[in-house]
Amino acid sequence: MADIDDRWYRKGANGKQVRTDRYGKGSRWVVRWRDPGGAQRKKSFRLKTDAEDFAGSVRQDLRTGSYIAPDAGKVLGEEWARRWLDAQGHLKESTRERTRGVVENHVIPRWGRTPLAAVTHADVQTWVTQLGREGSSPRSVAKIHGVLRQLLDWAVKDGRLARNPAVGVPLPRPALHAHRYLDHSEVAMLAKECGDYSPLVRFLSYTGLRWGEAAALRVGSVDLNRRRVQVVASVTEVNGHLVWGSPKTHARRTVPLPRFVAQAIAPAIEDQDADALVFPAPRGGVLRVRNFRRGVFDSAVSRVGPTGLHPHELRHTAASLAIASGADVKVVQMMLGHKTATMTLDLYGHLFPDRLDDLADRMDSAACAPDVPQDADGGGDGTGSPG
């Protein structure tokens, strides 16, 4: 698998060592081996012990499948980052553009001239710390680090690195932002202040659709009779132009439509073509969130509050109103289009009612049922305390 040659001596015809014409020139020992692709490789050493150690590690790596070619990690960070970006065709265009911005603005300036094999865990930790000192928020630092980690993961899978030096780097803990939730009366007041866009405000507040999903919603996806909405598309503004795609998790979903919301949007969609937008811009086309805020929403919020409310917070409102109405976590997950119920609980778990007392009462009822054998004294000591 890996052989060691002596460049300075060879065996003569009589079996004795004979000096070669390379005697005294350069390193004496050379290790030769073939990589998994069949290519012949070699590496020179001054000391025989170093050559033996290296040959042993090559044999072990070839045997276990963990072999990394010595020059595999020499590719520079900029070249590798751009190759990785070009391979991210599976990402939505909006996500790919955000990722490209991280690569261009943060990864390449720091790691562009660094060979992959020279990236160390300590250097990544120093870089992460410096990002925070330069003003990047904890969430931004996590996203920037995440991009570096992903492209280095790709290098590991490609056999260029034995391990990912970005794994295990402690990240700054993001501050927990308290979600704001409107109650039914606050939604009604805000909707009224938004005038012609009252149906849109009510729709967002009671269905939980993301802005891009609501902006892309077409008449054919709304069933007023069954009071259901099919969420099948989303539209996002990227660098000034609109990008159409699937919902955030790439999964279609069905969302319930309260009767009063269905009645509110009915006049606008009756007799419309199936491919017409449910909530178009004033002059037709897609309603962009920036224009909606500037023209309608922000001024309405300034009159009724709460201060600085963003249209996306109506999604949080929808979650809170659904939970308050008795929806369980799975229903809320499906309505909001979260990938897992864990994500829903992480965001809104505190809104679900505390059912610990209810659980204890149910267990009491089950344990004390007539068909369950009881202790002679009724299971206690007569004092109200455990026996």
PDB file of C-alpha atoms in Angstrom, residues 130-344:
ATOM      1  CA  GLN A 130     -14.500  39.355  15.925  1.00  0.00           C
ATOM      2  CA  LEU A 131     -17.775  39.419  13.959  1.00  0.00           C
ATOM      3  CA  GLY A 132     -19.606  40.132  17.195  1.00  0.00           C
ATOM      4  CA  ARG A 133     -17.168  42.850  18.202  1.00  0.00           C
ATOM      5  CA  GLU A 134     -17.625  44.528  14.830  1.00  0.00           C
ATOM      6  CA  GLY A 135     -21.347  44.860  15.415  1.00  0.00           C
ATOM      7  CA  SER A 136     -22.941  41.739  13.913  1.00  0.00           C
ATOM      8  CA  SER A 137     -25.906  40.544  15.965  1.00  0.00           C
ATOM      9  CA  PRO A 138     -25.807  37.039  17.497  1.00  0.00           C
ATOM     10  CA  ARG A 139     -28.319  35.828  14.898  1.00  0.00           C
ATOM     11  CA  SER A 140     -26.215  37.258  12.072  1.00  0.00           C
ATOM     12  CA  VAL A 141     -23.070  35.684  13.490  1.00  0.00           C
ATOM     13  CA  ALA A 142     -24.838  32.312  13.610  1.00  0.00           C
ATOM     14  CA  LYS A 143     -25.922  32.630   9.968  1.00  0.00           C
ATOM     15  CA  ILE A 144     -22.454  33.674   8.797  1.00  0.00           C
ATOM     16  CA  HIS A 145     -20.787  30.863  10.720  1.00  0.00           C
ATOM     17  CA  GLY A 146     -23.401  28.448   9.384  1.00  0.00           C
ATOM     18  CA  VAL A 147     -22.450  29.222   5.789  1.00  0.00           C
ATOM     19  CA  LEU A 148     -18.758  28.601   6.502  1.00  0.00           C
ATOM     20  CA  ARG A 149     -19.626  25.364   8.301  1.00  0.00           C
ATOM     21  CA  GLN A 150     -21.696  24.149   5.346  1.00  0.00           C
ATOM     22  CA  LEU A 151     -19.039  24.795   2.723  1.00  0.00           C
ATOM     23  CA  LEU A 152     -16.407  23.106   4.916  1.00  0.00           C
ATOM     24  CA  ASP A 153     -18.783  20.158   5.387  1.00  0.00           C
ATOM     25  CA  TRP A 154     -18.829  19.923   1.612  1.00  0.00           C
ATOM     26  CA  ALA A 155     -15.019  19.784   1.636  1.00  0.00           C
ATOM     27  CA  VAL A 156     -15.138  16.904   4.132  1.00  0.00           C
ATOM     28  CA  LYS A 157     -17.597  14.984   1.950  1.00  0.00           C
ATOM     29  CA  ASP A 158     -15.409  15.649  -1.089  1.00  0.00           C
ATOM     30  CA  GLY A 159     -12.381  14.133   0.637  1.00  0.00           C
ATOM     31  CA  ARG A 160     -10.473  17.402   0.970  1.00  0.00           C
ATOM     32  CA  LEU A 161     -10.607  17.645   4.751  1.00  0.00           C
ATOM     33  CA  ALA A 162     -10.587  14.921   7.405  1.00  0.00           C
ATOM     34  CA  ARG A 163     -12.818  16.965   9.697  1.00  0.00           C
ATOM     35  CA  ASN A 164     -14.665  20.270   9.756  1.00  0.00           C
ATOM     36  CA  PRO A 165     -12.812  22.905  11.852  1.00  0.00           C
ATOM     37  CA  ALA A 166     -15.976  25.020  12.127  1.00  0.00           C
ATOM     38  CA  VAL A 167     -17.888  22.325  14.029  1.00  0.00           C
ATOM     39  CA  GLY A 168     -18.195  22.866  17.766  1.00  0.00           C
ATOM     40  CA  VAL A 169     -17.372  26.570  17.731  1.00  0.00           C
ATOM     41  CA  PRO A 170     -19.323  28.288  20.537  1.00  0.00           C
ATOM     42  CA  LEU A 171     -21.634  30.978  19.176  1.00  0.00           C
ATOM     43  CA  PRO A 172     -23.035  34.045  20.927  1.00  0.00           C
ATOM     44  CA  ARG A 173     -26.443  33.397  22.387  1.00  0.00           C
ATOM     45  CA  PRO A 174     -29.153  35.420  20.633  1.00  0.00           C
ATOM     46  CA  ALA A 175     -31.412  37.562  22.745  1.00  0.00           C
ATOM     47  CA  LEU A 176     -34.922  36.198  23.074  1.00  0.00           C
ATOM     48  CA  HIS A 177     -37.323  38.536  21.313  1.00  0.00           C
ATOM     49  CA  ALA A 178     -40.735  38.681  22.918  1.00  0.00           C
ATOM     50  CA  HIS A 179     -43.431  38.132  20.323  1.00  0.00           C
ATOM     51  CA  ARG A 180     -46.307  40.579  20.288  1.00  0.00           C
ATOM     52  CA  TYR A 181     -49.824  39.265  19.907  1.00  0.00           C
ATOM     53  CA  LEU A 182     -52.965  41.237  19.127  1.00  0.00           C
ATOM     54  CA  ASP A 183     -56.275  40.194  20.620  1.00  0.00           C
ATOM     55  CA  HIS A 184     -59.514  40.079  18.627  1.00  0.00           C
ATOM     56  CA  SER A 185     -60.481  43.687  19.361  1.00  0.00           C
ATOM     57  CA  GLU A 186     -57.021  44.992  18.445  1.00  0.00           C
ATOM     58  CA  VAL A 187     -57.125  43.109  15.146  1.00  0.00           C
ATOM     59  CA  ALA A 188     -60.532  44.616  14.438  1.00  0.00           C
ATOM     60  CA  MET A 189     -59.302  48.167  15.153  1.00  0.00           C
ATOM     61  CA  LEU A 190     -56.175  47.750  13.029  1.00  0.00           C
ATOM     62  CA  ALA A 191     -58.176  46.246  10.160  1.00  0.00           C
ATOM     63  CA  LYS A 192     -60.611  49.161  10.255  1.00  0.00           C
ATOM     64  CA  GLU A 193     -57.749  51.686  10.105  1.00  0.00           C
ATOM     65  CA  CYS A 194     -56.350  49.910   7.023  1.00  0.00           C
ATOM     66  CA  GLY A 195     -59.471  50.730   5.024  1.00  0.00           C
ATOM     67  CA  ASP A 196     -59.668  48.822   1.769  1.00  0.00           C
ATOM     68  CA  TYR A 197     -56.989  46.455   3.067  1.00  0.00           C
ATOM     69  CA  SER A 198     -59.070  45.452   6.071  1.00  0.00           C
ATOM     70  CA  PRO A 199     -59.749  41.969   4.577  1.00  0.00           C
ATOM     71  CA  LEU A 200     -55.998  41.414   4.158  1.00  0.00           C
ATOM     72  CA  VAL A 201     -55.250  42.336   7.785  1.00  0.00           C
ATOM     73  CA  ARG A 202     -57.979  40.018   9.023  1.00  0.00           C
ATOM     74  CA  PHE A 203     -56.805  37.273   6.684  1.00  0.00           C
ATOM     75  CA  LEU A 204     -53.193  37.452   7.934  1.00  0.00           C
ATOM     76  CA  SER A 205     -54.312  37.642  11.568  1.00  0.00           C
ATOM     77  CA  TYR A 206     -56.490  34.537  11.406  1.00  0.00           C
ATOM     78  CA  THR A 207     -54.740  32.256   8.906  1.00  0.00           C
ATOM     79  CA  GLY A 208     -51.083  32.804   9.797  1.00  0.00           C
ATOM     80  CA  LEU A 209     -49.873  32.900   6.198  1.00  0.00           C
ATOM     81  CA  ARG A 210     -46.474  34.461   5.615  1.00  0.00           C
ATOM     82  CA  TRP A 211     -46.519  37.693   3.643  1.00  0.00           C
ATOM     83  CA  GLY A 212     -45.058  36.040   0.541  1.00  0.00           C
ATOM     84  CA  GLU A 213     -47.688  33.297   0.688  1.00  0.00           C
ATOM     85  CA  ALA A 214     -50.549  35.775   0.986  1.00  0.00           C
ATOM     86  CA  ALA A 215     -49.134  37.970  -1.790  1.00  0.00           C
ATOM     87  CA  ALA A 216     -48.906  34.932  -4.090  1.00  0.00           C
ATOM     88  CA  LEU A 217     -52.356  33.566  -3.209  1.00  0.00           C
ATOM     89  CA  ARG A 218     -54.649  33.134  -6.197  1.00  0.00           C
ATOM     90  CA  VAL A 219     -58.421  32.925  -6.321  1.00  0.00           C
ATOM     91  CA  GLY A 220     -58.347  29.299  -7.425  1.00  0.00           C
ATOM     92  CA  SER A 221     -56.678  28.338  -4.155  1.00  0.00           C
ATOM     93  CA  VAL A 222     -59.531  29.703  -2.017  1.00  0.00           C
ATOM     94  CA  ASP A 223     -62.630  27.592  -1.401  1.00  0.00           C
ATOM     95  CA  LEU A 224     -65.184  29.875   0.252  1.00  0.00           C
ATOM     96  CA  ASN A 225     -67.768  27.128   0.595  1.00  0.00           C
ATOM     97  CA  ARG A 226     -65.487  24.732   2.446  1.00  0.00           C
ATOM     98  CA  ARG A 227     -63.633  27.667   4.050  1.00  0.00           C
ATOM     99  CA  ARG A 228     -60.231  26.338   3.101  1.00  0.00           C
ATOM    100  CA  VAL A 229     -57.127  27.944   1.611  1.00  0.00           C
ATOM    101  CA  GLN A 230     -54.533  25.951  -0.311  1.00  0.00           C
ATOM    102  CA  VAL A 231     -51.047  27.411   0.256  1.00  0.00           C
ATOM    103  CA  VAL A 232     -49.084  26.338  -2.813  1.00  0.00           C
ATOM    104  CA  ALA A 233     -46.801  29.259  -3.702  1.00  0.00           C
ATOM    105  CA  SER A 234     -44.859  32.187  -2.356  1.00  0.00           C
ATOM    106  CA  VAL A 235     -43.354  35.318  -3.874  1.00  0.00           C
ATOM    107  CA  THR A 236     -40.335  37.183  -2.500  1.00  0.00           C
ATOM    108  CA  GLU A 237     -38.648  40.404  -3.497  1.00  0.00           C
ATOM    109  CA  VAL A 238     -34.929  39.810  -4.130  1.00  0.00           C
ATOM    110  CA  ASN A 239     -32.719  42.715  -5.156  1.00  0.00           C
ATOM    111  CA  GLY A 240     -35.750  44.609  -6.427  1.00  0.00           C
ATOM    112  CA  HIS A 241     -37.284  41.852  -8.526  1.00  0.00           C
ATOM    113  CA  LEU A 242     -39.909  39.265  -7.656  1.00  0.00           C
ATOM    114  CA  VAL A 243     -38.999  35.618  -7.252  1.00  0.00           C
ATOM    115  CA  TRP A 244     -41.767  33.021  -7.333  1.00  0.00           C
ATOM    116  CA  GLY A 245     -41.423  29.673  -5.647  1.00  0.00           C
ATOM    117  CA  SER A 246     -42.882  27.172  -3.240  1.00  0.00           C
ATOM    118  CA  PRO A 247     -43.718  27.955   0.403  1.00  0.00           C
ATOM    119  CA  LYS A 248     -40.810  28.208   2.830  1.00  0.00           C
ATOM    120  CA  THR A 249     -40.701  24.513   3.727  1.00  0.00           C
ATOM    121  CA  HIS A 250     -41.454  23.482   0.099  1.00  0.00           C
ATOM    122  CA  ALA A 251     -44.605  21.736   1.403  1.00  0.00           C
ATOM    123  CA  ARG A 252     -48.130  22.641   0.366  1.00  0.00           C
ATOM    124  CA  ARG A 253     -50.669  22.907   3.128  1.00  0.00           C
ATOM    125  CA  THR A 254     -54.347  23.561   3.766  1.00  0.00           C
ATOM    126  CA  VAL A 255     -55.350  26.364   6.120  1.00  0.00           C
ATOM    127  CA  PRO A 256     -58.806  26.815   7.701  1.00  0.00           C
ATOM    128  CA  LEU A 257     -60.637  30.049   6.930  1.00  0.00           C
ATOM    129  CA  PRO A 258     -62.935  31.475   9.626  1.00  0.00           C
ATOM    130  CA  ARG A 259     -66.393  32.262   8.286  1.00  0.00           C
ATOM    131  CA  PHE A 260     -66.189  36.011   8.954  1.00  0.00           C
ATOM    132  CA  VAL A 261     -62.831  36.187   7.128  1.00  0.00           C
ATOM    133  CA  ALA A 262     -64.288  34.273   4.189  1.00  0.00           C
ATOM    134  CA  GLN A 263     -67.158  36.768   4.096  1.00  0.00           C
ATOM    135  CA  ALA A 264     -64.685  39.677   4.213  1.00  0.00           C
ATOM    136  CA  ILE A 265     -62.686  38.541   1.173  1.00  0.00           C
ATOM    137  CA  ALA A 266     -65.629  37.179  -0.819  1.00  0.00           C
ATOM    138  CA  PRO A 267     -66.598  40.459  -2.582  1.00  0.00           C
ATOM    139  CA  ALA A 268     -63.048  40.913  -3.900  1.00  0.00           C
ATOM    140  CA  ILE A 269     -62.716  37.444  -5.431  1.00  0.00           C
ATOM    141  CA  GLU A 270     -66.196  36.688  -6.692  1.00  0.00           C
ATOM    142  CA  ASP A 271     -66.343  36.478 -10.484  1.00  0.00           C
ATOM    143  CA  GLN A 272     -62.531  36.644 -10.692  1.00  0.00           C
ATOM    144  CA  ASP A 273     -60.441  34.257 -12.795  1.00  0.00           C
ATOM    145  CA  ALA A 274     -58.875  31.381 -10.896  1.00  0.00           C
ATOM    146  CA  ASP A 275     -55.364  32.717 -11.530  1.00  0.00           C
ATOM    147  CA  ALA A 276     -56.170  36.245 -10.325  1.00  0.00           C
ATOM    148  CA  LEU A 277     -54.379  37.404  -7.178  1.00  0.00           C
ATOM    149  CA  VAL A 278     -56.555  37.576  -4.073  1.00  0.00           C
ATOM    150  CA  PHE A 279     -54.690  40.604  -2.666  1.00  0.00           C
ATOM    151  CA  PRO A 280     -53.256  42.555  -5.636  1.00  0.00           C
ATOM    152  CA  ALA A 281     -51.472  45.898  -5.568  1.00  0.00           C
ATOM    153  CA  PRO A 282     -53.632  49.003  -6.251  1.00  0.00           C
ATOM    154  CA  ARG A 283     -52.557  49.049  -9.900  1.00  0.00           C
ATOM    155  CA  GLY A 284     -52.509  45.291 -10.282  1.00  0.00           C
ATOM    156  CA  GLY A 285     -49.687  42.824  -9.864  1.00  0.00           C
ATOM    157  CA  VAL A 286     -48.062  41.657  -6.652  1.00  0.00           C
ATOM    158  CA  LEU A 287     -48.569  43.701  -3.494  1.00  0.00           C
ATOM    159  CA  ARG A 288     -45.098  44.304  -2.041  1.00  0.00           C
ATOM    160  CA  VAL A 289     -44.737  44.495   1.707  1.00  0.00           C
ATOM    161  CA  ARG A 290     -42.647  47.678   1.613  1.00  0.00           C
ATOM    162  CA  ASN A 291     -45.269  49.498  -0.416  1.00  0.00           C
ATOM    163  CA  PHE A 292     -48.065  48.183   1.806  1.00  0.00           C
ATOM    164  CA  ARG A 293     -46.299  49.397   4.935  1.00  0.00           C
ATOM    165  CA  ARG A 294     -45.450  52.792   3.480  1.00  0.00           C
ATOM    166  CA  GLY A 295     -48.867  53.413   1.978  1.00  0.00           C
ATOM    167  CA  VAL A 296     -51.246  51.864   4.513  1.00  0.00           C
ATOM    168  CA  PHE A 297     -50.035  49.729   7.376  1.00  0.00           C
ATOM    169  CA  ASP A 298     -47.497  51.907   9.227  1.00  0.00           C
ATOM    170  CA  SER A 299     -49.810  54.896   9.441  1.00  0.00           C
ATOM    171  CA  ALA A 300     -52.623  52.658  10.713  1.00  0.00           C
ATOM    172  CA  VAL A 301     -50.307  51.217  13.357  1.00  0.00           C
ATOM    173  CA  SER A 302     -49.273  54.717  14.436  1.00  0.00           C
ATOM    174  CA  ARG A 303     -52.924  55.470  15.193  1.00  0.00           C
ATOM    175  CA  VAL A 304     -53.922  52.294  17.026  1.00  0.00           C
ATOM    176  CA  GLY A 305     -50.598  50.613  17.996  1.00  0.00           C
ATOM    177  CA  PRO A 306     -48.683  48.773  19.084  1.00  0.00           C
ATOM    178  CA  THR A 307     -45.699  50.898  18.099  1.00  0.00           C
ATOM    179  CA  GLY A 308     -43.580  49.500  15.292  1.00  0.00           C
ATOM    180  CA  LEU A 309     -45.803  46.507  14.569  1.00  0.00           C
ATOM    181  CA  HIS A 310     -44.692  44.643  11.428  1.00  0.00           C
ATOM    182  CA  PRO A 311     -47.094  42.728   9.150  1.00  0.00           C
ATOM    183  CA  HIS A 312     -45.189  39.525   9.978  1.00  0.00           C
ATOM    184  CA  GLU A 313     -46.322  39.889  13.583  1.00  0.00           C
ATOM    185  CA  LEU A 314     -49.868  39.196  12.415  1.00  0.00           C
ATOM    186  CA  ARG A 315     -48.613  35.649  11.858  1.00  0.00           C
ATOM    187  CA  HIS A 316     -47.721  35.450  15.559  1.00  0.00           C
ATOM    188  CA  THR A 317     -51.169  36.835  16.313  1.00  0.00           C
ATOM    189  CA  ALA A 318     -52.781  34.060  14.278  1.00  0.00           C
ATOM    190  CA  ALA A 319     -50.846  31.471  16.282  1.00  0.00           C
ATOM    191  CA  SER A 320     -51.878  32.970  19.616  1.00  0.00           C
ATOM    192  CA  LEU A 321     -55.548  33.283  18.640  1.00  0.00           C
ATOM    193  CA  ALA A 322     -55.615  29.682  17.384  1.00  0.00           C
ATOM    194  CA  ILE A 323     -54.063  28.394  20.611  1.00  0.00           C
ATOM    195  CA  ALA A 324     -56.447  30.456  22.725  1.00  0.00           C
ATOM    196  CA  SER A 325     -59.325  28.903  20.761  1.00  0.00           C
ATOM    197  CA  GLY A 326     -58.204  25.415  21.802  1.00  0.00           C
ATOM    198  CA  ALA A 327     -56.064  24.298  18.845  1.00  0.00           C
ATOM    199  CA  ASP A 328     -53.419  21.723  19.776  1.00  0.00           C
ATOM    200  CA  VAL A 329     -49.788  21.977  18.739  1.00  0.00           C
ATOM    201  CA  LYS A 330     -50.188  19.722  15.695  1.00  0.00           C
ATOM    202  CA  VAL A 331     -53.012  21.825  14.291  1.00  0.00           C
ATOM    203  CA  VAL A 332     -51.031  25.031  14.836  1.00  0.00           C
ATOM    204  CA  GLN A 333     -47.998  23.445  13.185  1.00  0.00           C
ATOM    205  CA  MET A 334     -50.025  22.497  10.116  1.00  0.00           C
ATOM    206  CA  MET A 335     -51.679  25.918   9.922  1.00  0.00           C
ATOM    207  CA  LEU A 336     -48.380  27.805  10.092  1.00  0.00           C
ATOM    208  CA  GLY A 337     -46.474  25.418   7.844  1.00  0.00           C
ATOM    209  CA  HIS A 338     -43.742  24.646  10.357  1.00  0.00           C
ATOM    210  CA  LYS A 339     -41.538  21.704   9.468  1.00  0.00           C
ATOM    211  CA  THR A 340     -41.942  20.090  12.886  1.00  0.00           C
ATOM    212  CA  ALA A 341     -44.118  20.431  15.972  1.00  0.00           C
ATOM    213  CA  THR A 342     -40.896  21.077  17.905  1.00  0.00           C
ATOM    214  CA  MET A 343     -40.437  24.319  16.008  1.00  0.00           C
ATOM    215  CA  THR A 344     -43.986  25.340  16.886  1.00  0.00           C
TER     216      THR A 344
END
